[in-house]
Coordinates of C-alpha atoms in Angstrom, one line a residue:
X1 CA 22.3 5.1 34.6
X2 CA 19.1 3.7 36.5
X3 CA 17.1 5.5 33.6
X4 CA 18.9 3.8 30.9
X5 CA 18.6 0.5 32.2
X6 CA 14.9 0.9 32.5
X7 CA 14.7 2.0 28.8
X8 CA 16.3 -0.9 28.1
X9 CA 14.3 -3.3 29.9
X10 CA 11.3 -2.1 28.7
X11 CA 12.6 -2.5 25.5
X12 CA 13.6 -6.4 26.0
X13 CA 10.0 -6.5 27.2
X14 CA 8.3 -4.8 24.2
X15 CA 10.9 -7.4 22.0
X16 CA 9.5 -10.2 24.4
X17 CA 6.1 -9.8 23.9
X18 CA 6.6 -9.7 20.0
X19 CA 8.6 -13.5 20.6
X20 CA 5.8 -14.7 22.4
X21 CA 2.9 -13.5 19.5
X22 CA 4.5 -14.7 17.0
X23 CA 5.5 -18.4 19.0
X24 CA 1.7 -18.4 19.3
X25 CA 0.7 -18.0 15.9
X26 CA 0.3 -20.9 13.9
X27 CA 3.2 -21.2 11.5
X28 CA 4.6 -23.7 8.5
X29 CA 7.3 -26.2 9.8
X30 CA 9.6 -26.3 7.0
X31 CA 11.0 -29.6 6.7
X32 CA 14.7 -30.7 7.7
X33 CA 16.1 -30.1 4.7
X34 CA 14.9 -26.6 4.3
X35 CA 16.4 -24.8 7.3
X36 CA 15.5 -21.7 7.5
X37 CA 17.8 -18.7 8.0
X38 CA 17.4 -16.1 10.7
X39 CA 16.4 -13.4 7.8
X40 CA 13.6 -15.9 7.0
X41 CA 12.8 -16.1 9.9
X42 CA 12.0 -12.9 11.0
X43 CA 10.7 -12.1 7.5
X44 CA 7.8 -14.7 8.8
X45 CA 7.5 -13.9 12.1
X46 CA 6.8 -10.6 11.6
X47 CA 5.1 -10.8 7.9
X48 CA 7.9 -8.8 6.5
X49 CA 6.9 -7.7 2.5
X50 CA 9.4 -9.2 0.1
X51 CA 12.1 -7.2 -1.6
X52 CA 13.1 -3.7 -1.2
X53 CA 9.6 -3.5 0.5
X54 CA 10.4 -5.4 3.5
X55 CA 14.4 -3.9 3.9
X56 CA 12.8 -0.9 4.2
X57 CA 10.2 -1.5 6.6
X58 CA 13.2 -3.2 8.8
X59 CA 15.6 -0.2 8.4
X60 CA 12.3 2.5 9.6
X61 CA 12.1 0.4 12.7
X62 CA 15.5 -0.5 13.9
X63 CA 15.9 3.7 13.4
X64 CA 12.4 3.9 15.4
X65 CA 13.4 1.7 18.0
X66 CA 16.4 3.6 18.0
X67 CA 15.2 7.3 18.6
X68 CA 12.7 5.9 20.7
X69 CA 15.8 4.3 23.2
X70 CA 17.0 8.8 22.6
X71 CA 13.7 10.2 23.5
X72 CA 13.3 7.6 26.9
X73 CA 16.9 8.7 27.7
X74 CA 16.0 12.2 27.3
X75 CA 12.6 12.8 28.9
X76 CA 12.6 9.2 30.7
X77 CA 9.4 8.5 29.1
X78 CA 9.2 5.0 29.3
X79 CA 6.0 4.7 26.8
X80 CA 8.8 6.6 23.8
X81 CA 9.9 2.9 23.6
X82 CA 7.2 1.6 21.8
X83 CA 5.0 4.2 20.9
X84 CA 8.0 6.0 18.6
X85 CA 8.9 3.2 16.2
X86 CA 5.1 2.5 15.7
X87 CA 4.6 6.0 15.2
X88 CA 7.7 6.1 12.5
X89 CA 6.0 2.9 10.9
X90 CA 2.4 4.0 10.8
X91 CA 2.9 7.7 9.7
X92 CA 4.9 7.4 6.3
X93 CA 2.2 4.8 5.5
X94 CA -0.9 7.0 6.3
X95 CA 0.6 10.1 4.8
X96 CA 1.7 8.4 1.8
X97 CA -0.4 8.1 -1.7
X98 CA -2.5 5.0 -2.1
X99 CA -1.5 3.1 -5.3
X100 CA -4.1 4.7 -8.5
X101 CA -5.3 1.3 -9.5
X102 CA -7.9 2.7 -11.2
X103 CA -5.9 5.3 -13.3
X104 CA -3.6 2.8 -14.0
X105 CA -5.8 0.4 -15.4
X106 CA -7.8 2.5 -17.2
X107 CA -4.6 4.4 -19.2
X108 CA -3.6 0.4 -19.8
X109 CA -6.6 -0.3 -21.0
X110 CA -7.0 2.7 -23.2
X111 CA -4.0 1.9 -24.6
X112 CA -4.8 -1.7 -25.6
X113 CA -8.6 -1.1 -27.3
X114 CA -6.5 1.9 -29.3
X115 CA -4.2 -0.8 -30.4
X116 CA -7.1 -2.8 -31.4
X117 CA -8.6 -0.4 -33.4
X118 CA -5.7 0.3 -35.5
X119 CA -5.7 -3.5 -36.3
X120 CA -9.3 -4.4 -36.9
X121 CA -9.6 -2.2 -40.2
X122 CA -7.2 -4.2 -41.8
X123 CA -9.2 -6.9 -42.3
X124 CA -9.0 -8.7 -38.8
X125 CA -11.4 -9.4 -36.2
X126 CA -11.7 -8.9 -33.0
X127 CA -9.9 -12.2 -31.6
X128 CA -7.6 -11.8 -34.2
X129 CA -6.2 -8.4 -33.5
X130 CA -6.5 -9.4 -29.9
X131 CA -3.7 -11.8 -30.9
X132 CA -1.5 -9.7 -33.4
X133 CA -1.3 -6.9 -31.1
X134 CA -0.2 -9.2 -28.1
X135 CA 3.5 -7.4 -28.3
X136 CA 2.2 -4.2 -27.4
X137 CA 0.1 -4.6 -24.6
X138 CA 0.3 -2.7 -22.3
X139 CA 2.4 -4.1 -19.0
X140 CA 0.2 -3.2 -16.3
X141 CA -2.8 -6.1 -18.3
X142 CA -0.3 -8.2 -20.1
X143 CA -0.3 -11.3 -17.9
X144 CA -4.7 -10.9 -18.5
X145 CA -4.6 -10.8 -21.9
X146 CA -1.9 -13.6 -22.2
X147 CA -4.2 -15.4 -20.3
X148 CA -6.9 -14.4 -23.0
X149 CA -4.9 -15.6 -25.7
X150 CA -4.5 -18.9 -24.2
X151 CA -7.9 -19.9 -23.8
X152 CA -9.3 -18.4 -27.2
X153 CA -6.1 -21.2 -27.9
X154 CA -7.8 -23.8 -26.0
X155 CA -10.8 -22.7 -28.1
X156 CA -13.0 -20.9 -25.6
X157 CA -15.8 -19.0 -26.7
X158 CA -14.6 -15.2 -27.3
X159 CA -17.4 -14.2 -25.2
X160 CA -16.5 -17.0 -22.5
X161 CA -12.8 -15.8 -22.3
X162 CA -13.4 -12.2 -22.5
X163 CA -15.7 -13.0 -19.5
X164 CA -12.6 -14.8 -18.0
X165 CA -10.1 -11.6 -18.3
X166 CA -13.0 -9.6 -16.6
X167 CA -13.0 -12.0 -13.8
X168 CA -9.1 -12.0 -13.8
X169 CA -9.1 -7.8 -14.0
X170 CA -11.3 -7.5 -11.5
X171 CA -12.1 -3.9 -12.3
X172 CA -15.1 -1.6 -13.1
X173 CA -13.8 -0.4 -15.7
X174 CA -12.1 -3.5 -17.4
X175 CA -16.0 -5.0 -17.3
X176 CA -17.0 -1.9 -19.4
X177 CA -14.3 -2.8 -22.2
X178 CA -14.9 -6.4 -22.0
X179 CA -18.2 -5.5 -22.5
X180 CA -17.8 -3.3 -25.2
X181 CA -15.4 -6.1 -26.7
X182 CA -18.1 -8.9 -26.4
X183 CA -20.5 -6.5 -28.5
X184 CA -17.6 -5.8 -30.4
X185 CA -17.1 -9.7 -31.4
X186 CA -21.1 -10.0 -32.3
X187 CA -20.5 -6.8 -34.9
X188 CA -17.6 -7.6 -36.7
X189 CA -16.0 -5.4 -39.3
X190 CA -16.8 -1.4 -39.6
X191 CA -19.1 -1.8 -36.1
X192 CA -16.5 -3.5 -34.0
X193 CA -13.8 -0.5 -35.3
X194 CA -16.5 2.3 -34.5
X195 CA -17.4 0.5 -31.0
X196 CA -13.9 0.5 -30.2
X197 CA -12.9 4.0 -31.5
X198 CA -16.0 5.3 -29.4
X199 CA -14.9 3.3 -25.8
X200 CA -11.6 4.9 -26.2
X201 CA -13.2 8.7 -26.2
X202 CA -15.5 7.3 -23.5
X203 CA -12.1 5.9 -21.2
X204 CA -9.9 9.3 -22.0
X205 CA -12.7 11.5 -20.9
X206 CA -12.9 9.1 -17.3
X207 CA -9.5 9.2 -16.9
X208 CA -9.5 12.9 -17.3
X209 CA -12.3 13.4 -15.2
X210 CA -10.7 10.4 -12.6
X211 CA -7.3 12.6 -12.2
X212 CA -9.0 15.5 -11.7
X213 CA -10.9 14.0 -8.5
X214 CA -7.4 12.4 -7.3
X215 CA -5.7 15.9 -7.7
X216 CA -8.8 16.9 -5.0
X217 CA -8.3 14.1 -3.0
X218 CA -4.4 15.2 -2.6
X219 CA -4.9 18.1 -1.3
X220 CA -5.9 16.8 2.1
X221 CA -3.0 14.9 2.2
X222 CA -0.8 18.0 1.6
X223 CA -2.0 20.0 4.2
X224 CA -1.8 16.6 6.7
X225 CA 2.1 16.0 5.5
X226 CA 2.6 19.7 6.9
X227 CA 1.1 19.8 9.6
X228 CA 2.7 16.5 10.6
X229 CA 6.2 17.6 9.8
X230 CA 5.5 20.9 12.1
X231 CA 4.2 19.6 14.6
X232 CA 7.1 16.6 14.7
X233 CA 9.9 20.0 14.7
X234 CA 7.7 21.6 17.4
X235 CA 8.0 18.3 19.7
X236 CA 11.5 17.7 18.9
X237 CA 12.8 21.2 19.8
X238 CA 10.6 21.2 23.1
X239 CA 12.8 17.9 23.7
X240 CA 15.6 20.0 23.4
X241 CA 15.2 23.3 25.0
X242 CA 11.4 22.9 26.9
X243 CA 12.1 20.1 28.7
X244 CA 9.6 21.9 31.9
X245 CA 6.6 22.7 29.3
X246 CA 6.9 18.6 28.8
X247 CA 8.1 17.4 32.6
X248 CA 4.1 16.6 33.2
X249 CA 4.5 14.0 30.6
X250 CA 7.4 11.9 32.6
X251 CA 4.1 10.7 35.3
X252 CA 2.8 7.9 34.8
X253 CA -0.7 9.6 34.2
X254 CA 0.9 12.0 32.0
X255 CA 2.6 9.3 29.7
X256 CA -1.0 7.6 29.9
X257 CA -2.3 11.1 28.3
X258 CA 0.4 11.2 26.5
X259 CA -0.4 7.5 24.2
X260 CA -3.8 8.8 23.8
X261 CA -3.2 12.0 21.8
X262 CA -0.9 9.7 20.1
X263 CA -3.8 7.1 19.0
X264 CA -6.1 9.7 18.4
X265 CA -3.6 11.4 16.0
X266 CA -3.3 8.2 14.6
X267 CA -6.3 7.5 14.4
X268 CA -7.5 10.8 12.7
X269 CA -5.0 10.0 9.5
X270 CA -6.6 6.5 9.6
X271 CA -9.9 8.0 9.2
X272 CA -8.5 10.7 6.2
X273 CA -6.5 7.6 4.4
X274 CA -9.9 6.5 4.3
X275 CA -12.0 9.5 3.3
X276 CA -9.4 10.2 0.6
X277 CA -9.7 6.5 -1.2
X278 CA -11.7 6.1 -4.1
X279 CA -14.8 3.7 -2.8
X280 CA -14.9 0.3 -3.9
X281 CA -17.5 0.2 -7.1
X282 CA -19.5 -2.5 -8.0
X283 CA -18.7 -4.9 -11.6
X284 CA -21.3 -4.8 -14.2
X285 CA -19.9 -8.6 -15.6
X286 CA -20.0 -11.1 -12.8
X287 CA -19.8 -15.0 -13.7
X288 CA -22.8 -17.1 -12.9
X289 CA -21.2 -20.5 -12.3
X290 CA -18.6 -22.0 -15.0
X291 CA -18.5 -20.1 -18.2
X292 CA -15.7 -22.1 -19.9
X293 CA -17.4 -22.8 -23.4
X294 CA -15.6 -24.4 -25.3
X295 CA -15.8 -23.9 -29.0
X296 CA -15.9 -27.3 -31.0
X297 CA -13.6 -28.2 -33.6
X298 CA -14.8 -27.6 -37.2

């Protein structure tokens, strides 16, 4: 009984200490009439990610608070209290695949210049397909090149607003099309369709080349999960049935040891989540002060 009752203290602690960061932080008022509710709340204290996001991030750490409450009343590991929701938290996240950015954008933006250079042979330019072909752009650029359409509208430059959308992609390999599009817009005619056909090869043989490299980069990952998950069944059946081989643990030096294998385990993933992220390349089209030229009225 004594042992469950420290569990639980050290929990109220652990919850304490969390109450007290987040009364420090520096935090919006709302105003009288915009009471907040306790979901709010907590979704600010605790910068909880909107949606489906943030429900799931509160249901992995009620259950890790949870199992960690089981493992403290099982081994009497007071440290299981905090260390076991942060470690159900942390891992998923670490383990999991980063978000392709890249190959996203660059199958969007294949996508698009092939649209384009269906359009431009009939007769239209550049800006002009850029504007009958706004219905099937692709949905990962689409809010970019509405933008597009709305300044060539407001009678930007081409040039100027294509500049614009590179600034708003903010991509590597969006300044190469932009690029290719500004050159595209000096040409006209037969040499902005033959520019355009040629960046699309150019982007299908990246993006072949680009998920070949992620495919390598997974494989890490793979072998990580794996290990993870065995050595996770390992600890959970020596909970069970080896509670002697772990009885060092229960001292106060061995929980000590104990939190560091942890962080270094943690932080080895940290350093792989890293190593297996494509580094951050540098734009080729970067503004140099305000580039909004407006075209004059004929």
């Amino acid at each position: 009984m004594s042992a469950v009752l420290v569990g639980v203290c050290g929990a109220l602690v652990a919850a304490g200490l969390v109450a007290v960061i987040a009364g420090l932080r520096r935090t919006h008022i709302a105003p009288p009439a915009q009471r907040l509710s306790l979901e709010q709340r907590w979704a600010r204290a605790t910068r909880r990610p909107p949606g489906a996001a943030g429900r799931r991030r509160d249901r992995l750490l009620g259950a890790g608070l949870l199992l960690g409450l089981v493992v403290f009343a099982i081994t009497g590991w007071v440290l299981a209290v905090p260390l076991v929701p942060l470690v159900v938290l942390v891992v998923p996240y670490l383990l999991g695949t980063p978000a392709q950015r890249d190959i996203i954008m660059m199958e969007a933006l294949d996508r698009w210049v092939r649209t384009l250079a269906t359009l431009i042979p009939t007769g239209k330019s550049v800006v002009d397909a850029v504007r009958a072909g706004r219905r099937q752009v692709p949905e990962a650029i689409a809010p970019e090149v509405e933008r597009l359409i709305g300044r060539l509208d407001d009678r930007w430059a081409p040039e100027a607003a294509l500049r614009a959308m590179a600034d708003d992609l903010d991509s590597p390999d969006a300044d190469s099309v932009v690029a290719a599009l500004m050159l595209a817009t000096r040409r006209g005619g037969t040499g902005a369709t033959a520019t355009l056909k040629a960046l699309s090869d150019s982007i299908q043989d990246r993006l072949r080349a680009r998920r070949e490299i992620e495919a390598e980069r997974a494989k890490p990952r793979v072998v990580v999960r794996q290990v993870t998950m065995i050595t996770l069944i390992v600890l959970g059946a020596s909970l069970l049935f080896g509670r002697d081989f772990l009885a060092p643990y229960a001292t106060q030096i061995g929980q000590l040891i104990f939190a560091g294998l942890v962080a270094a385990y943690l932080g080895s993933m940290v350093m792989l989540r890293r190593l297996t992220n494509p580094p951050r390349r540098d734009r080729i089209l970067v503004r140099r002060g305000s580039d909004r030229e407006a075209v004059s009225a004929p």
